[in-house]
Amino acid sequence: MAYDNILFERAGGTNAGGVATLTLNRPDVLNAFNPAMHEDIKAALDEAEGDSSIRALLITGAGRAFCAGADLTERRRKPGDPPPDTGAFLDKYYNPLVRRLVDMAIPVVCAVNGVAAGAGANVALACDIVLAARSASFIQAFARIGLIPDAGGTYQLPRLIGRARARGLMMTTEPLAAEKAEEWGLIWKCVDDDALMDEARGLAADLAAKPTRAFAATKQALKESDGNSLAEQLDLERDLQREMGKTEDFLEGVTAFFEKRKPEFKGR
Ligand code: T3D
């Protein structure tokens, strides 16, 4: 299916290896989110989840930016005009998107090709593994326009980099350079600009060939660890491992180990 505001390349085309690539594609406004782009993303994620040959998702942006957050042209108004219900937009678009990326059963790699601001930064951080071009930056831009960090920012940032740094980024709204973002543990890796997409595609293809069912369970365990005691987490690990013990991938992994060959995982 073709989209107006994103590009979506499914596995099996020029992009082989079980990887689907979703490119935010409104470069004139630095790929800012508007309702139409949200609808396109939702439909593409439906496509990805409905196709069992897709075993990893790669998200990136077209042009010089990753995403500048909410499209502010839709927020321009004169004093006295009724205010928008920004909470309704979070309910309808951003919150389901963040939940969906976090809960997706396949690994999601994000290649941050340029500036990621506002909800653009926090949607990137909802992905499983974030790579960023050396020239990219992350901006908690919300306070510049009188808003609070959303799209999961107040949840993710203190957990990833600690409260002091999270507060600093949110209140100063200073851009955090990709190199520093890696150093602080906000992202997985910063890579040279011209190497970003090759590295991100390679990583996504590599993950797609790994035991993706175990990845889904790993994502679940990490997510639940936030609210669990150690005892609860140990119980959860036991339950999930019991399921993994029954998978074809576990049989294949152990067989391949003793046959001294590379395992061929199927995500089953
Ligand atoms: O309202 C709700 O739905 C609630 C949800 C809110 C979630 C949020 O994300 S709130 C935060 C919204 N985002 C921002 O506040 C960031 C706005 N953008 C910027 O601060 C800067 O553009 C950047 C720091 C990201 C990049 O700066 P720079 O100098 O590299 O580029 P620029 O010149 O500012 O932008 C280039 C063009 O993109 C420019 O258009 P023009 O002048 O060439 O016609 C600019 O207006 C446009 N653009 C950039 N960001 C947005 C945008 N247009 C609409 N919305 C944007 N967010």
PDB file of N, CA and C and ligand atoms in Angstrom, residues 28-30 32 64 68-73 75 86 89-90 94 115 117-119 139 141-142 144-145 147 150, ligand 1:
ATOM      1  N   ASP A  28       9.664  18.804   4.366  1.00  0.00           N
ATOM      2  CA  ASP A  28       9.538  20.278   4.386  1.00  0.00           C
ATOM      3  C   ASP A  28       9.278  20.807   5.789  1.00  0.00           C
ATOM      4  N   VAL A  29       8.662  19.979   6.642  1.00  0.00           N
ATOM      5  CA  VAL A  29       8.412  20.403   8.034  1.00  0.00           C
ATOM      6  C   VAL A  29       9.191  19.493   8.996  1.00  0.00           C
ATOM      7  N   LEU A  30      10.336  19.028   8.536  1.00  0.00           N
ATOM      8  CA  LEU A  30      11.213  18.159   9.331  1.00  0.00           C
ATOM      9  C   LEU A  30      10.431  16.949   9.874  1.00  0.00           C
ATOM     10  N   ALA A  32       7.428  16.535  10.835  1.00  0.00           N
ATOM     11  CA  ALA A  32       6.543  16.740  12.001  1.00  0.00           C
ATOM     12  C   ALA A  32       5.283  15.884  11.847  1.00  0.00           C
ATOM     13  N   ARG A  64      16.784  15.981   6.168  1.00  0.00           N
ATOM     14  CA  ARG A  64      17.859  16.291   7.133  1.00  0.00           C
ATOM     15  C   ARG A  64      17.464  16.062   8.585  1.00  0.00           C
ATOM     16  N   ALA A  68      10.420  16.506  13.942  1.00  0.00           N
ATOM     17  CA  ALA A  68      10.368  17.719  14.785  1.00  0.00           C
ATOM     18  C   ALA A  68       9.167  17.733  15.713  1.00  0.00           C
ATOM     19  N   GLY A  69       8.616  16.554  16.017  1.00  0.00           N
ATOM     20  CA  GLY A  69       7.487  16.496  16.967  1.00  0.00           C
ATOM     21  C   GLY A  69       6.182  16.891  16.305  1.00  0.00           C
ATOM     22  N   ALA A  70       5.251  17.374  17.123  1.00  0.00           N
ATOM     23  CA  ALA A  70       3.918  17.718  16.594  1.00  0.00           C
ATOM     24  C   ALA A  70       4.025  18.847  15.577  1.00  0.00           C
ATOM     25  N   ASP A  71       3.206  18.760  14.538  1.00  0.00           N
ATOM     26  CA  ASP A  71       3.161  19.831  13.534  1.00  0.00           C
ATOM     27  C   ASP A  71       2.498  21.054  14.158  1.00  0.00           C
ATOM     28  N   LEU A  72       3.308  22.105  14.348  1.00  0.00           N
ATOM     29  CA  LEU A  72       2.808  23.284  15.074  1.00  0.00           C
ATOM     30  C   LEU A  72       1.957  24.194  14.200  1.00  0.00           C
ATOM     31  N   THR A  73       1.973  23.987  12.876  1.00  0.00           N
ATOM     32  CA  THR A  73       1.101  24.826  12.027  1.00  0.00           C
ATOM     33  C   THR A  73      -0.353  24.597  12.435  1.00  0.00           C
ATOM     34  N   ARG A  75      -1.342  24.251  15.348  1.00  0.00           N
ATOM     35  CA  ARG A  75      -1.555  24.802  16.692  1.00  0.00           C
ATOM     36  C   ARG A  75      -1.568  26.328  16.701  1.00  0.00           C
ATOM     37  N   THR A  86      -5.222  19.250  23.452  1.00  0.00           N
ATOM     38  CA  THR A  86      -3.982  18.538  23.141  1.00  0.00           C
ATOM     39  C   THR A  86      -3.979  17.139  23.779  1.00  0.00           C
ATOM     40  N   PHE A  89      -5.318  14.648  21.455  1.00  0.00           N
ATOM     41  CA  PHE A  89      -4.359  14.208  20.434  1.00  0.00           C
ATOM     42  C   PHE A  89      -3.423  13.140  20.988  1.00  0.00           C
ATOM     43  N   LEU A  90      -3.035  13.323  22.249  1.00  0.00           N
ATOM     44  CA  LEU A  90      -2.164  12.297  22.854  1.00  0.00           C
ATOM     45  C   LEU A  90      -2.916  10.973  22.936  1.00  0.00           C
ATOM     46  N   TYR A  94      -0.499   9.802  19.860  1.00  0.00           N
ATOM     47  CA  TYR A  94       0.858   9.565  20.387  1.00  0.00           C
ATOM     48  C   TYR A  94       0.888   8.381  21.369  1.00  0.00           C
ATOM     49  N   VAL A 115      17.904  15.862  13.481  1.00  0.00           N
ATOM     50  CA  VAL A 115      17.312  16.306  14.744  1.00  0.00           C
ATOM     51  C   VAL A 115      16.028  15.531  15.075  1.00  0.00           C
ATOM     52  N   ALA A 117      13.080  16.127  17.778  1.00  0.00           N
ATOM     53  CA  ALA A 117      12.625  17.111  18.772  1.00  0.00           C
ATOM     54  C   ALA A 117      11.227  16.778  19.258  1.00  0.00           C
ATOM     55  N   GLY A 118      10.932  17.195  20.496  1.00  0.00           N
ATOM     56  CA  GLY A 118       9.592  16.986  21.051  1.00  0.00           C
ATOM     57  C   GLY A 118       9.197  15.524  20.989  1.00  0.00           C
ATOM     58  N   ALA A 119       7.950  15.291  20.563  1.00  0.00           N
ATOM     59  CA  ALA A 119       7.487  13.911  20.482  1.00  0.00           C
ATOM     60  C   ALA A 119       8.323  13.095  19.497  1.00  0.00           C
ATOM     61  N   ILE A 139      16.116  16.802  21.259  1.00  0.00           N
ATOM     62  CA  ILE A 139      15.708  18.032  21.959  1.00  0.00           C
ATOM     63  C   ILE A 139      14.356  17.812  22.635  1.00  0.00           C
ATOM     64  N   ALA A 141      11.972  19.663  23.364  1.00  0.00           N
ATOM     65  CA  ALA A 141      11.656  21.044  22.977  1.00  0.00           C
ATOM     66  C   ALA A 141      10.378  21.588  23.617  1.00  0.00           C
ATOM     67  N   PHE A 142       9.659  20.752  24.306  1.00  0.00           N
ATOM     68  CA  PHE A 142       8.292  21.079  24.740  1.00  0.00           C
ATOM     69  C   PHE A 142       8.198  22.411  25.504  1.00  0.00           C
ATOM     70  N   ARG A 144       9.833  24.989  25.298  1.00  0.00           N
ATOM     71  CA  ARG A 144       9.993  26.179  24.443  1.00  0.00           C
ATOM     72  C   ARG A 144       8.638  26.733  24.018  1.00  0.00           C
ATOM     73  N   ILE A 145       7.622  25.847  23.981  1.00  0.00           N
ATOM     74  CA  ILE A 145       6.299  26.318  23.555  1.00  0.00           C
ATOM     75  C   ILE A 145       5.262  26.163  24.681  1.00  0.00           C
ATOM     76  N   LEU A 147       4.725  23.516  26.802  1.00  0.00           N
ATOM     77  CA  LEU A 147       4.128  22.188  27.054  1.00  0.00           C
ATOM     78  C   LEU A 147       5.045  21.358  27.940  1.00  0.00           C
ATOM     79  N   ASP A 150       5.986  14.794  26.409  1.00  0.00           N
ATOM     80  CA  ASP A 150       4.960  13.757  26.291  1.00  0.00           C
ATOM     81  C   ASP A 150       5.512  12.602  25.455  1.00  0.00           C
TER      82      ASP A 150
HETATM   83  O1  T3D B   1      -0.296  19.532  20.157  1.00  0.00           O
HETATM   84  C1  T3D B   1      -0.306  18.325  20.321  1.00  0.00           C
HETATM   85  O2  T3D B   1      -0.724  17.537  19.423  1.00  0.00           O
HETATM   86  C2  T3D B   1       0.260  17.766  21.562  1.00  0.00           C
HETATM   87  C3  T3D B   1       1.511  17.014  21.293  1.00  0.00           C
HETATM   88  C4  T3D B   1       2.716  17.628  21.345  1.00  0.00           C
HETATM   89  C5  T3D B   1       3.946  16.891  21.010  1.00  0.00           C
HETATM   90  C6  T3D B   1       5.122  17.743  20.620  1.00  0.00           C
HETATM   91  O3  T3D B   1       5.940  17.231  19.931  1.00  0.00           O
HETATM   92  S1  T3D B   1       5.222  19.350  21.147  1.00  0.00           S
HETATM   93  C7  T3D B   1       6.797  19.872  20.458  1.00  0.00           C
HETATM   94  C8  T3D B   1       6.646  20.306  19.027  1.00  0.00           C
HETATM   95  N1  T3D B   1       7.927  20.496  18.380  1.00  0.00           N
HETATM   96  C9  T3D B   1       8.693  21.564  18.577  1.00  0.00           C
HETATM   97  O4  T3D B   1       8.408  22.431  19.358  1.00  0.00           O
HETATM   98  C10 T3D B   1       9.939  21.677  17.710  1.00  0.00           C
HETATM   99  C11 T3D B   1       9.757  22.759  16.651  1.00  0.00           C
HETATM  100  N2  T3D B   1      10.879  22.821  15.773  1.00  0.00           N
HETATM  101  C12 T3D B   1      12.051  23.340  16.129  1.00  0.00           C
HETATM  102  O5  T3D B   1      12.263  23.772  17.244  1.00  0.00           O
HETATM  103  C13 T3D B   1      13.130  23.428  15.085  1.00  0.00           C
HETATM  104  O6  T3D B   1      12.539  23.331  13.825  1.00  0.00           O
HETATM  105  C14 T3D B   1      14.194  22.314  15.232  1.00  0.00           C
HETATM  106  C15 T3D B   1      15.054  22.590  16.467  1.00  0.00           C
HETATM  107  C16 T3D B   1      13.572  20.941  15.300  1.00  0.00           C
HETATM  108  C17 T3D B   1      15.140  22.366  13.983  1.00  0.00           C
HETATM  109  O7  T3D B   1      15.602  23.679  13.807  1.00  0.00           O
HETATM  110  P1  T3D B   1      16.236  24.128  12.410  1.00  0.00           P
HETATM  111  O8  T3D B   1      16.763  25.512  12.588  1.00  0.00           O
HETATM  112  O9  T3D B   1      17.190  23.091  11.959  1.00  0.00           O
HETATM  113  O10 T3D B   1      15.042  24.096  11.347  1.00  0.00           O
HETATM  114  P2  T3D B   1      13.870  25.181  11.200  1.00  0.00           P
HETATM  115  O11 T3D B   1      14.311  26.264  10.269  1.00  0.00           O
HETATM  116  O12 T3D B   1      13.348  25.597  12.506  1.00  0.00           O
HETATM  117  O13 T3D B   1      12.733  24.293  10.484  1.00  0.00           O
HETATM  118  C18 T3D B   1      12.766  24.016   9.090  1.00  0.00           C
HETATM  119  C19 T3D B   1      11.349  24.095   8.594  1.00  0.00           C
HETATM  120  O14 T3D B   1      10.538  23.123   9.266  1.00  0.00           O
HETATM  121  C20 T3D B   1      10.717  25.463   8.914  1.00  0.00           C
HETATM  122  O15 T3D B   1       9.810  25.772   7.877  1.00  0.00           O
HETATM  123  P3  T3D B   1      10.176  26.914   6.790  1.00  0.00           P
HETATM  124  O16 T3D B   1      10.520  28.143   7.536  1.00  0.00           O
HETATM  125  O17 T3D B   1      11.363  26.345   6.047  1.00  0.00           O
HETATM  126  O18 T3D B   1       8.934  27.015   5.946  1.00  0.00           O
HETATM  127  C21 T3D B   1       9.952  25.183  10.182  1.00  0.00           C
HETATM  128  O19 T3D B   1       8.855  26.038  10.374  1.00  0.00           O
HETATM  129  C22 T3D B   1       9.447  23.751   9.919  1.00  0.00           C
HETATM  130  N3  T3D B   1       9.186  23.039  11.180  1.00  0.00           N
HETATM  131  C23 T3D B   1      10.088  22.605  12.064  1.00  0.00           C
HETATM  132  N4  T3D B   1       9.477  22.014  13.093  1.00  0.00           N
HETATM  133  C24 T3D B   1       8.168  22.097  12.843  1.00  0.00           C
HETATM  134  C25 T3D B   1       7.971  22.755  11.617  1.00  0.00           C
HETATM  135  N5  T3D B   1       6.761  22.991  11.120  1.00  0.00           N
HETATM  136  C26 T3D B   1       5.697  22.561  11.845  1.00  0.00           C
HETATM  137  N6  T3D B   1       5.811  21.929  13.021  1.00  0.00           N
HETATM  138  C27 T3D B   1       7.010  21.675  13.552  1.00  0.00           C
HETATM  139  N7  T3D B   1       7.129  21.005  14.728  1.00  0.00           N
END
